[in-house]
């Protein structure tokens, strides 16, 4: 029988239960992952009670309410609050998403309940964890260094050999429309961190987000470096670790389909060999 030894301080423990606000009648329980690399302790799950009558409707509103009124030590990323920047990506009720666009009531829906929770755990609490697979810097903040390096590796900028025009590179409406469903990616990492192939091969497989961005430049009619771009992706791991599991498309908060983009890149690889 295989034996797995977990690293020191890796097991999650029960954390602190913070008191509910006095006089609040409409409470929502939150169970939030906490970890501080500086105190040498195990990760823990803290429990908070949010006054819904004093809080906005989104998960990010609840996190800000907790940080401002209960526990200022809680750490998470956020910026635009409009689903544009991707900063507040995290795992909410077992699914990656943006805290600023995920409603608290959506989390409480029976359709979103985690199927593997025991009856004791199905207590109506909203459970929040950092994005999976990535190293954690602190609390809900993952280390995205490798993710951004892989994005940079596909050289996500226009590459041309033709001398630059005096004003701009022109594109037909039809060619521009081909980029729809690709350029909208906000690099939140929800798709990449939901991909099992990336979990096991994250050091070699570029992942859904980077490959979607690669396809965006491969089909840009203004780009003149298609062959070199395909050469850079022609590798047993960089591209072909994708097994079309479709987690990426299911979790994307912008409703994009990285799996389709990856399939189109594979198709381009075959067509240039024929």
PDB file of C-alpha atoms in Angstrom:
ATOM      1  CA  UNK A   1       0.000   0.000   0.000  1.00  0.00           C
ATOM      2  CA  UNK A   2       1.307   3.437  -0.908  1.00  0.00           C
ATOM      3  CA  UNK A   3       2.070   5.753   1.984  1.00  0.00           C
ATOM      4  CA  UNK A   4       1.937   9.504   1.638  1.00  0.00           C
ATOM      5  CA  UNK A   5       3.638  11.769   4.148  1.00  0.00           C
ATOM      6  CA  UNK A   6       2.296  15.295   4.259  1.00  0.00           C
ATOM      7  CA  UNK A   7       4.743  18.152   4.748  1.00  0.00           C
ATOM      8  CA  UNK A   8       5.041  19.669   8.194  1.00  0.00           C
ATOM      9  CA  UNK A   9       2.210  22.056   9.105  1.00  0.00           C
ATOM     10  CA  UNK A  10       0.189  21.140   6.001  1.00  0.00           C
ATOM     11  CA  UNK A  11      -2.909  19.706   7.668  1.00  0.00           C
ATOM     12  CA  UNK A  12      -5.766  22.161   8.015  1.00  0.00           C
ATOM     13  CA  UNK A  13      -7.011  22.626  11.572  1.00  0.00           C
ATOM     14  CA  UNK A  14     -10.073  24.215  13.134  1.00  0.00           C
ATOM     15  CA  UNK A  15      -9.480  27.888  13.717  1.00  0.00           C
ATOM     16  CA  UNK A  16     -11.183  30.647  15.625  1.00  0.00           C
ATOM     17  CA  UNK A  17     -14.910  31.242  15.651  1.00  0.00           C
ATOM     18  CA  UNK A  18     -15.474  34.975  15.733  1.00  0.00           C
ATOM     19  CA  UNK A  19     -18.509  36.239  17.665  1.00  0.00           C
ATOM     20  CA  UNK A  20     -21.602  37.304  15.773  1.00  0.00           C
ATOM     21  CA  UNK A  21     -22.386  41.043  15.734  1.00  0.00           C
ATOM     22  CA  UNK A  22     -24.699  42.180  18.499  1.00  0.00           C
ATOM     23  CA  UNK A  23     -28.314  42.635  17.499  1.00  0.00           C
ATOM     24  CA  UNK A  24     -27.926  41.222  14.002  1.00  0.00           C
ATOM     25  CA  UNK A  25     -30.965  39.251  12.853  1.00  0.00           C
ATOM     26  CA  UNK A  26     -29.938  38.217   9.341  1.00  0.00           C
ATOM     27  CA  UNK A  27     -26.652  36.349   9.698  1.00  0.00           C
ATOM     28  CA  UNK A  28     -24.602  34.409   7.165  1.00  0.00           C
ATOM     29  CA  UNK A  29     -21.805  32.102   8.277  1.00  0.00           C
ATOM     30  CA  UNK A  30     -18.493  32.090   6.384  1.00  0.00           C
ATOM     31  CA  UNK A  31     -15.744  29.483   6.769  1.00  0.00           C
ATOM     32  CA  UNK A  32     -12.492  30.942   5.432  1.00  0.00           C
ATOM     33  CA  UNK A  33      -9.046  29.424   4.900  1.00  0.00           C
ATOM     34  CA  UNK A  34      -6.318  31.182   6.897  1.00  0.00           C
ATOM     35  CA  UNK A  35      -2.562  30.673   6.784  1.00  0.00           C
ATOM     36  CA  UNK A  36       0.292  32.876   7.903  1.00  0.00           C
ATOM     37  CA  UNK A  37       3.757  31.776   6.724  1.00  0.00           C
ATOM     38  CA  UNK A  38       5.395  33.752   9.518  1.00  0.00           C
ATOM     39  CA  UNK A  39       3.884  32.076  12.582  1.00  0.00           C
ATOM     40  CA  UNK A  40       4.917  28.471  11.829  1.00  0.00           C
ATOM     41  CA  UNK A  41       1.411  27.148  12.482  1.00  0.00           C
ATOM     42  CA  UNK A  42      -0.848  24.909  10.421  1.00  0.00           C
ATOM     43  CA  UNK A  43      -3.433  26.382   8.082  1.00  0.00           C
ATOM     44  CA  UNK A  44      -6.799  26.790   9.758  1.00  0.00           C
ATOM     45  CA  UNK A  45     -10.422  27.471   8.948  1.00  0.00           C
ATOM     46  CA  UNK A  46     -11.863  30.497  10.748  1.00  0.00           C
ATOM     47  CA  UNK A  47     -15.599  31.006  11.142  1.00  0.00           C
ATOM     48  CA  UNK A  48     -17.243  34.422  10.769  1.00  0.00           C
ATOM     49  CA  UNK A  49     -20.834  35.641  10.999  1.00  0.00           C
ATOM     50  CA  UNK A  50     -21.737  38.437   8.585  1.00  0.00           C
ATOM     51  CA  UNK A  51     -24.694  40.765   9.124  1.00  0.00           C
ATOM     52  CA  UNK A  52     -26.435  40.580   5.742  1.00  0.00           C
ATOM     53  CA  UNK A  53     -28.470  43.684   6.544  1.00  0.00           C
ATOM     54  CA  UNK A  54     -25.224  45.654   6.815  1.00  0.00           C
ATOM     55  CA  UNK A  55     -23.404  44.058   3.888  1.00  0.00           C
ATOM     56  CA  UNK A  56     -23.584  44.110   0.091  1.00  0.00           C
ATOM     57  CA  UNK A  57     -24.828  41.128  -1.934  1.00  0.00           C
ATOM     58  CA  UNK A  58     -21.510  39.778  -3.253  1.00  0.00           C
ATOM     59  CA  UNK A  59     -18.939  37.484  -1.657  1.00  0.00           C
ATOM     60  CA  UNK A  60     -16.347  40.250  -1.965  1.00  0.00           C
ATOM     61  CA  UNK A  61     -18.678  42.554  -0.017  1.00  0.00           C
ATOM     62  CA  UNK A  62     -18.717  39.983   2.772  1.00  0.00           C
ATOM     63  CA  UNK A  63     -14.929  39.668   2.785  1.00  0.00           C
ATOM     64  CA  UNK A  64     -14.562  43.441   2.972  1.00  0.00           C
ATOM     65  CA  UNK A  65     -17.171  43.556   5.760  1.00  0.00           C
ATOM     66  CA  UNK A  66     -15.202  40.966   7.728  1.00  0.00           C
ATOM     67  CA  UNK A  67     -11.899  42.758   7.187  1.00  0.00           C
ATOM     68  CA  UNK A  68     -13.296  46.187   8.066  1.00  0.00           C
ATOM     69  CA  UNK A  69     -15.493  45.238  11.017  1.00  0.00           C
ATOM     70  CA  UNK A  70     -14.275  41.948  12.467  1.00  0.00           C
ATOM     71  CA  UNK A  71     -10.789  40.795  11.536  1.00  0.00           C
ATOM     72  CA  UNK A  72      -8.365  43.235   9.844  1.00  0.00           C
ATOM     73  CA  UNK A  73      -5.740  40.507   9.557  1.00  0.00           C
ATOM     74  CA  UNK A  74      -7.675  38.680   6.809  1.00  0.00           C
ATOM     75  CA  UNK A  75      -5.683  38.888   3.548  1.00  0.00           C
ATOM     76  CA  UNK A  76      -7.061  38.672   0.008  1.00  0.00           C
ATOM     77  CA  UNK A  77      -6.639  40.384  -3.361  1.00  0.00           C
ATOM     78  CA  UNK A  78      -9.221  42.712  -4.904  1.00  0.00           C
ATOM     79  CA  UNK A  79      -9.301  45.752  -7.127  1.00  0.00           C
ATOM     80  CA  UNK A  80     -11.948  46.681  -9.690  1.00  0.00           C
ATOM     81  CA  UNK A  81     -15.014  45.008  -8.095  1.00  0.00           C
ATOM     82  CA  UNK A  82     -16.488  44.766 -11.618  1.00  0.00           C
ATOM     83  CA  UNK A  83     -15.267  41.362 -12.857  1.00  0.00           C
ATOM     84  CA  UNK A  84     -12.640  42.999 -15.070  1.00  0.00           C
ATOM     85  CA  UNK A  85      -9.273  42.690 -13.323  1.00  0.00           C
ATOM     86  CA  UNK A  86      -9.465  39.100 -12.039  1.00  0.00           C
ATOM     87  CA  UNK A  87      -7.739  40.010  -8.766  1.00  0.00           C
ATOM     88  CA  UNK A  88     -10.320  38.465  -6.432  1.00  0.00           C
ATOM     89  CA  UNK A  89     -10.263  34.981  -7.986  1.00  0.00           C
ATOM     90  CA  UNK A  90     -10.640  32.304  -5.316  1.00  0.00           C
ATOM     91  CA  UNK A  91     -12.318  28.977  -4.641  1.00  0.00           C
ATOM     92  CA  UNK A  92     -15.859  29.567  -3.407  1.00  0.00           C
ATOM     93  CA  UNK A  93     -17.979  26.585  -2.409  1.00  0.00           C
ATOM     94  CA  UNK A  94     -15.698  24.247  -4.335  1.00  0.00           C
ATOM     95  CA  UNK A  95     -15.665  26.209  -7.593  1.00  0.00           C
ATOM     96  CA  UNK A  96     -13.187  28.787  -8.803  1.00  0.00           C
ATOM     97  CA  UNK A  97     -14.678  32.194  -9.460  1.00  0.00           C
ATOM     98  CA  UNK A  98     -14.524  35.916  -8.830  1.00  0.00           C
ATOM     99  CA  UNK A  99     -15.646  37.057  -5.395  1.00  0.00           C
ATOM    100  CA  UNK A 100     -16.883  40.334  -6.855  1.00  0.00           C
ATOM    101  CA  UNK A 101     -19.329  38.676  -9.267  1.00  0.00           C
ATOM    102  CA  UNK A 102     -20.396  35.728  -7.090  1.00  0.00           C
ATOM    103  CA  UNK A 103     -23.519  36.526  -5.094  1.00  0.00           C
ATOM    104  CA  UNK A 104     -23.783  35.288  -1.529  1.00  0.00           C
ATOM    105  CA  UNK A 105     -27.235  33.894  -2.282  1.00  0.00           C
ATOM    106  CA  UNK A 106     -25.777  31.924  -5.190  1.00  0.00           C
ATOM    107  CA  UNK A 107     -23.411  30.207  -2.765  1.00  0.00           C
ATOM    108  CA  UNK A 108     -26.320  29.231  -0.533  1.00  0.00           C
ATOM    109  CA  UNK A 109     -28.223  27.615  -3.388  1.00  0.00           C
ATOM    110  CA  UNK A 110     -28.623  23.815  -3.035  1.00  0.00           C
ATOM    111  CA  UNK A 111     -27.402  23.500  -6.640  1.00  0.00           C
ATOM    112  CA  UNK A 112     -24.011  24.865  -5.570  1.00  0.00           C
ATOM    113  CA  UNK A 113     -23.662  22.739  -2.435  1.00  0.00           C
ATOM    114  CA  UNK A 114     -20.481  20.688  -2.250  1.00  0.00           C
ATOM    115  CA  UNK A 115     -21.565  17.050  -2.761  1.00  0.00           C
ATOM    116  CA  UNK A 116     -18.732  15.620  -0.670  1.00  0.00           C
ATOM    117  CA  UNK A 117     -19.625  17.500   2.520  1.00  0.00           C
ATOM    118  CA  UNK A 118     -21.070  15.478   5.340  1.00  0.00           C
ATOM    119  CA  UNK A 119     -24.486  16.332   6.731  1.00  0.00           C
ATOM    120  CA  UNK A 120     -22.772  17.942   9.711  1.00  0.00           C
ATOM    121  CA  UNK A 121     -20.831  20.249   7.377  1.00  0.00           C
ATOM    122  CA  UNK A 122     -23.856  21.306   5.335  1.00  0.00           C
ATOM    123  CA  UNK A 123     -24.679  24.053   7.802  1.00  0.00           C
ATOM    124  CA  UNK A 124     -25.344  26.844   5.342  1.00  0.00           C
ATOM    125  CA  UNK A 125     -21.843  28.288   5.677  1.00  0.00           C
ATOM    126  CA  UNK A 126     -20.093  29.726   2.636  1.00  0.00           C
ATOM    127  CA  UNK A 127     -16.668  28.124   2.328  1.00  0.00           C
ATOM    128  CA  UNK A 128     -13.828  30.115   0.789  1.00  0.00           C
ATOM    129  CA  UNK A 129     -10.347  28.881  -0.071  1.00  0.00           C
ATOM    130  CA  UNK A 130      -7.482  30.200  -2.226  1.00  0.00           C
ATOM    131  CA  UNK A 131      -7.218  29.012  -5.828  1.00  0.00           C
ATOM    132  CA  UNK A 132      -6.141  25.346  -5.832  1.00  0.00           C
ATOM    133  CA  UNK A 133      -2.747  23.983  -6.869  1.00  0.00           C
ATOM    134  CA  UNK A 134      -0.918  27.298  -6.566  1.00  0.00           C
ATOM    135  CA  UNK A 135       1.421  27.909  -3.602  1.00  0.00           C
ATOM    136  CA  UNK A 136      -0.230  30.158  -1.025  1.00  0.00           C
ATOM    137  CA  UNK A 137       1.473  33.380   0.019  1.00  0.00           C
ATOM    138  CA  UNK A 138      -0.977  34.157   2.809  1.00  0.00           C
ATOM    139  CA  UNK A 139      -4.655  33.396   3.521  1.00  0.00           C
ATOM    140  CA  UNK A 140      -6.537  33.696   0.208  1.00  0.00           C
ATOM    141  CA  UNK A 141      -3.592  35.010  -1.832  1.00  0.00           C
ATOM    142  CA  UNK A 142      -1.962  32.474  -4.200  1.00  0.00           C
ATOM    143  CA  UNK A 143       1.474  32.837  -5.735  1.00  0.00           C
ATOM    144  CA  UNK A 144       0.858  33.388  -9.467  1.00  0.00           C
ATOM    145  CA  UNK A 145       4.517  33.767 -10.454  1.00  0.00           C
ATOM    146  CA  UNK A 146       4.558  30.615 -12.590  1.00  0.00           C
ATOM    147  CA  UNK A 147       1.167  31.448 -14.120  1.00  0.00           C
ATOM    148  CA  UNK A 148       2.362  34.851 -15.331  1.00  0.00           C
ATOM    149  CA  UNK A 149       5.676  33.423 -16.537  1.00  0.00           C
ATOM    150  CA  UNK A 150       3.796  30.920 -18.692  1.00  0.00           C
ATOM    151  CA  UNK A 151       1.656  33.712 -20.101  1.00  0.00           C
ATOM    152  CA  UNK A 152       4.782  35.659 -20.990  1.00  0.00           C
ATOM    153  CA  UNK A 153       6.266  32.542 -22.619  1.00  0.00           C
ATOM    154  CA  UNK A 154       3.699  32.603 -25.439  1.00  0.00           C
ATOM    155  CA  UNK A 155       4.834  36.159 -26.306  1.00  0.00           C
ATOM    156  CA  UNK A 156       1.400  37.822 -26.136  1.00  0.00           C
ATOM    157  CA  UNK A 157       2.028  40.786 -28.399  1.00  0.00           C
ATOM    158  CA  UNK A 158       1.759  41.567 -32.107  1.00  0.00           C
ATOM    159  CA  UNK A 159       4.773  40.314 -34.065  1.00  0.00           C
ATOM    160  CA  UNK A 160       5.324  41.489 -37.647  1.00  0.00           C
ATOM    161  CA  UNK A 161       7.993  41.541 -40.349  1.00  0.00           C
ATOM    162  CA  UNK A 162       6.322  44.132 -42.547  1.00  0.00           C
ATOM    163  CA  UNK A 163       7.360  47.740 -41.845  1.00  0.00           C
ATOM    164  CA  UNK A 164       4.873  49.420 -39.527  1.00  0.00           C
ATOM    165  CA  UNK A 165       2.224  51.546 -41.262  1.00  0.00           C
ATOM    166  CA  UNK A 166       2.081  55.280 -40.688  1.00  0.00           C
ATOM    167  CA  UNK A 167      -1.127  55.109 -38.636  1.00  0.00           C
ATOM    168  CA  UNK A 168      -2.250  51.618 -37.627  1.00  0.00           C
ATOM    169  CA  UNK A 169      -2.458  47.946 -38.575  1.00  0.00           C
ATOM    170  CA  UNK A 170      -5.808  47.518 -40.269  1.00  0.00           C
ATOM    171  CA  UNK A 171      -8.125  44.548 -39.862  1.00  0.00           C
ATOM    172  CA  UNK A 172     -11.395  43.613 -41.538  1.00  0.00           C
ATOM    173  CA  UNK A 173     -14.527  43.312 -39.375  1.00  0.00           C
ATOM    174  CA  UNK A 174     -14.569  39.588 -40.145  1.00  0.00           C
ATOM    175  CA  UNK A 175     -10.993  39.087 -38.984  1.00  0.00           C
ATOM    176  CA  UNK A 176     -11.659  41.155 -35.884  1.00  0.00           C
ATOM    177  CA  UNK A 177     -14.720  39.017 -35.062  1.00  0.00           C
ATOM    178  CA  UNK A 178     -12.502  35.907 -34.947  1.00  0.00           C
ATOM    179  CA  UNK A 179     -10.921  37.284 -31.775  1.00  0.00           C
ATOM    180  CA  UNK A 180     -14.237  37.374 -29.920  1.00  0.00           C
ATOM    181  CA  UNK A 181     -14.226  34.878 -27.078  1.00  0.00           C
ATOM    182  CA  UNK A 182     -10.445  35.178 -26.763  1.00  0.00           C
ATOM    183  CA  UNK A 183      -9.425  38.754 -26.060  1.00  0.00           C
ATOM    184  CA  UNK A 184     -11.854  38.977 -23.119  1.00  0.00           C
ATOM    185  CA  UNK A 185      -9.631  36.785 -20.931  1.00  0.00           C
ATOM    186  CA  UNK A 186      -8.704  38.684 -17.741  1.00  0.00           C
ATOM    187  CA  UNK A 187      -5.965  36.261 -16.572  1.00  0.00           C
ATOM    188  CA  UNK A 188      -7.753  35.494 -13.316  1.00  0.00           C
ATOM    189  CA  UNK A 189      -6.295  31.924 -13.355  1.00  0.00           C
ATOM    190  CA  UNK A 190      -9.669  30.327 -12.533  1.00  0.00           C
ATOM    191  CA  UNK A 191      -9.445  28.020 -15.556  1.00  0.00           C
ATOM    192  CA  UNK A 192      -5.796  27.052 -15.158  1.00  0.00           C
ATOM    193  CA  UNK A 193      -6.114  26.206 -11.464  1.00  0.00           C
ATOM    194  CA  UNK A 194      -9.209  24.068 -12.124  1.00  0.00           C
ATOM    195  CA  UNK A 195      -7.390  21.890 -14.672  1.00  0.00           C
ATOM    196  CA  UNK A 196      -6.242  18.440 -13.399  1.00  0.00           C
ATOM    197  CA  UNK A 197      -3.641  18.235 -16.171  1.00  0.00           C
ATOM    198  CA  UNK A 198      -2.150  21.469 -14.869  1.00  0.00           C
ATOM    199  CA  UNK A 199      -2.206  20.194 -11.289  1.00  0.00           C
ATOM    200  CA  UNK A 200       0.089  17.326 -12.229  1.00  0.00           C
ATOM    201  CA  UNK A 201       2.203  19.054 -14.899  1.00  0.00           C
ATOM    202  CA  UNK A 202       2.098  22.733 -13.983  1.00  0.00           C
ATOM    203  CA  UNK A 203       5.842  23.116 -14.524  1.00  0.00           C
ATOM    204  CA  UNK A 204       5.619  21.982 -18.184  1.00  0.00           C
ATOM    205  CA  UNK A 205       1.999  22.292 -19.364  1.00  0.00           C
ATOM    206  CA  UNK A 206       1.163  25.915 -20.184  1.00  0.00           C
ATOM    207  CA  UNK A 207      -2.415  25.572 -19.003  1.00  0.00           C
ATOM    208  CA  UNK A 208      -5.752  26.788 -20.406  1.00  0.00           C
ATOM    209  CA  UNK A 209      -5.290  30.542 -19.904  1.00  0.00           C
ATOM    210  CA  UNK A 210      -1.880  30.778 -21.569  1.00  0.00           C
ATOM    211  CA  UNK A 211      -2.961  28.563 -24.472  1.00  0.00           C
ATOM    212  CA  UNK A 212      -6.134  30.564 -25.032  1.00  0.00           C
ATOM    213  CA  UNK A 213      -3.963  33.663 -25.226  1.00  0.00           C
ATOM    214  CA  UNK A 214      -1.616  31.845 -27.609  1.00  0.00           C
ATOM    215  CA  UNK A 215      -4.505  31.032 -29.932  1.00  0.00           C
ATOM    216  CA  UNK A 216      -5.670  34.655 -29.795  1.00  0.00           C
ATOM    217  CA  UNK A 217      -2.364  35.714 -31.411  1.00  0.00           C
ATOM    218  CA  UNK A 218      -2.151  32.730 -33.746  1.00  0.00           C
ATOM    219  CA  UNK A 219      -5.354  33.740 -35.527  1.00  0.00           C
ATOM    220  CA  UNK A 220      -4.810  37.488 -35.446  1.00  0.00           C
ATOM    221  CA  UNK A 221      -4.729  38.498 -39.122  1.00  0.00           C
ATOM    222  CA  UNK A 222      -2.171  41.219 -38.373  1.00  0.00           C
ATOM    223  CA  UNK A 223       0.387  38.865 -36.811  1.00  0.00           C
ATOM    224  CA  UNK A 224       3.092  37.496 -39.118  1.00  0.00           C
ATOM    225  CA  UNK A 225       4.814  35.034 -36.812  1.00  0.00           C
ATOM    226  CA  UNK A 226       2.396  32.099 -36.920  1.00  0.00           C
ATOM    227  CA  UNK A 227       4.969  29.461 -37.808  1.00  0.00           C
ATOM    228  CA  UNK A 228       7.338  30.417 -35.019  1.00  0.00           C
ATOM    229  CA  UNK A 229       4.478  30.543 -32.538  1.00  0.00           C
ATOM    230  CA  UNK A 230       3.395  27.016 -33.474  1.00  0.00           C
ATOM    231  CA  UNK A 231       7.003  25.825 -33.242  1.00  0.00           C
ATOM    232  CA  UNK A 232       7.127  27.110 -29.678  1.00  0.00           C
ATOM    233  CA  UNK A 233       4.017  25.116 -28.754  1.00  0.00           C
ATOM    234  CA  UNK A 234       5.055  21.887 -30.492  1.00  0.00           C
ATOM    235  CA  UNK A 235       6.015  19.983 -27.378  1.00  0.00           C
ATOM    236  CA  UNK A 236       4.637  16.870 -25.647  1.00  0.00           C
ATOM    237  CA  UNK A 237       3.844  18.886 -22.515  1.00  0.00           C
ATOM    238  CA  UNK A 238       3.338  22.568 -23.384  1.00  0.00           C
ATOM    239  CA  UNK A 239       0.231  21.865 -25.484  1.00  0.00           C
ATOM    240  CA  UNK A 240      -0.613  18.192 -25.544  1.00  0.00           C
ATOM    241  CA  UNK A 241      -1.178  17.620 -21.839  1.00  0.00           C
ATOM    242  CA  UNK A 242      -4.706  18.950 -22.403  1.00  0.00           C
ATOM    243  CA  UNK A 243      -7.148  16.022 -22.284  1.00  0.00           C
ATOM    244  CA  UNK A 244     -10.317  18.099 -22.882  1.00  0.00           C
ATOM    245  CA  UNK A 245     -11.644  17.607 -19.362  1.00  0.00           C
ATOM    246  CA  UNK A 246     -13.567  20.897 -19.808  1.00  0.00           C
ATOM    247  CA  UNK A 247     -13.130  22.167 -16.246  1.00  0.00           C
ATOM    248  CA  UNK A 248     -11.654  25.326 -17.757  1.00  0.00           C
ATOM    249  CA  UNK A 249     -14.780  26.145 -19.760  1.00  0.00           C
ATOM    250  CA  UNK A 250     -17.085  25.268 -16.882  1.00  0.00           C
ATOM    251  CA  UNK A 251     -15.373  27.574 -14.401  1.00  0.00           C
ATOM    252  CA  UNK A 252     -14.437  30.604 -16.543  1.00  0.00           C
ATOM    253  CA  UNK A 253     -16.169  33.680 -15.051  1.00  0.00           C
ATOM    254  CA  UNK A 254     -16.152  35.344 -18.498  1.00  0.00           C
ATOM    255  CA  UNK A 255     -17.847  32.323 -20.141  1.00  0.00           C
ATOM    256  CA  UNK A 256     -14.893  31.677 -22.455  1.00  0.00           C
ATOM    257  CA  UNK A 257     -13.895  28.262 -23.781  1.00  0.00           C
ATOM    258  CA  UNK A 258     -10.147  27.617 -23.452  1.00  0.00           C
ATOM    259  CA  UNK A 259     -10.630  23.936 -24.323  1.00  0.00           C
ATOM    260  CA  UNK A 260     -11.960  24.896 -27.759  1.00  0.00           C
ATOM    261  CA  UNK A 261      -9.011  27.238 -28.322  1.00  0.00           C
ATOM    262  CA  UNK A 262      -6.577  24.456 -27.411  1.00  0.00           C
ATOM    263  CA  UNK A 263      -8.347  22.071 -29.799  1.00  0.00           C
ATOM    264  CA  UNK A 264      -8.012  24.662 -32.569  1.00  0.00           C
ATOM    265  CA  UNK A 265      -4.266  24.957 -31.923  1.00  0.00           C
ATOM    266  CA  UNK A 266      -3.928  21.178 -32.214  1.00  0.00           C
ATOM    267  CA  UNK A 267      -5.848  21.363 -35.476  1.00  0.00           C
ATOM    268  CA  UNK A 268      -3.444  24.015 -36.779  1.00  0.00           C
ATOM    269  CA  UNK A 269      -0.538  21.768 -35.856  1.00  0.00           C
ATOM    270  CA  UNK A 270      -1.982  18.936 -37.964  1.00  0.00           C
ATOM    271  CA  UNK A 271      -2.898  21.153 -40.912  1.00  0.00           C
ATOM    272  CA  UNK A 272       0.607  22.538 -41.295  1.00  0.00           C
ATOM    273  CA  UNK A 273       2.014  18.999 -41.458  1.00  0.00           C
ATOM    274  CA  UNK A 274      -0.368  17.929 -44.234  1.00  0.00           C
TER     275      UNK A 274
END
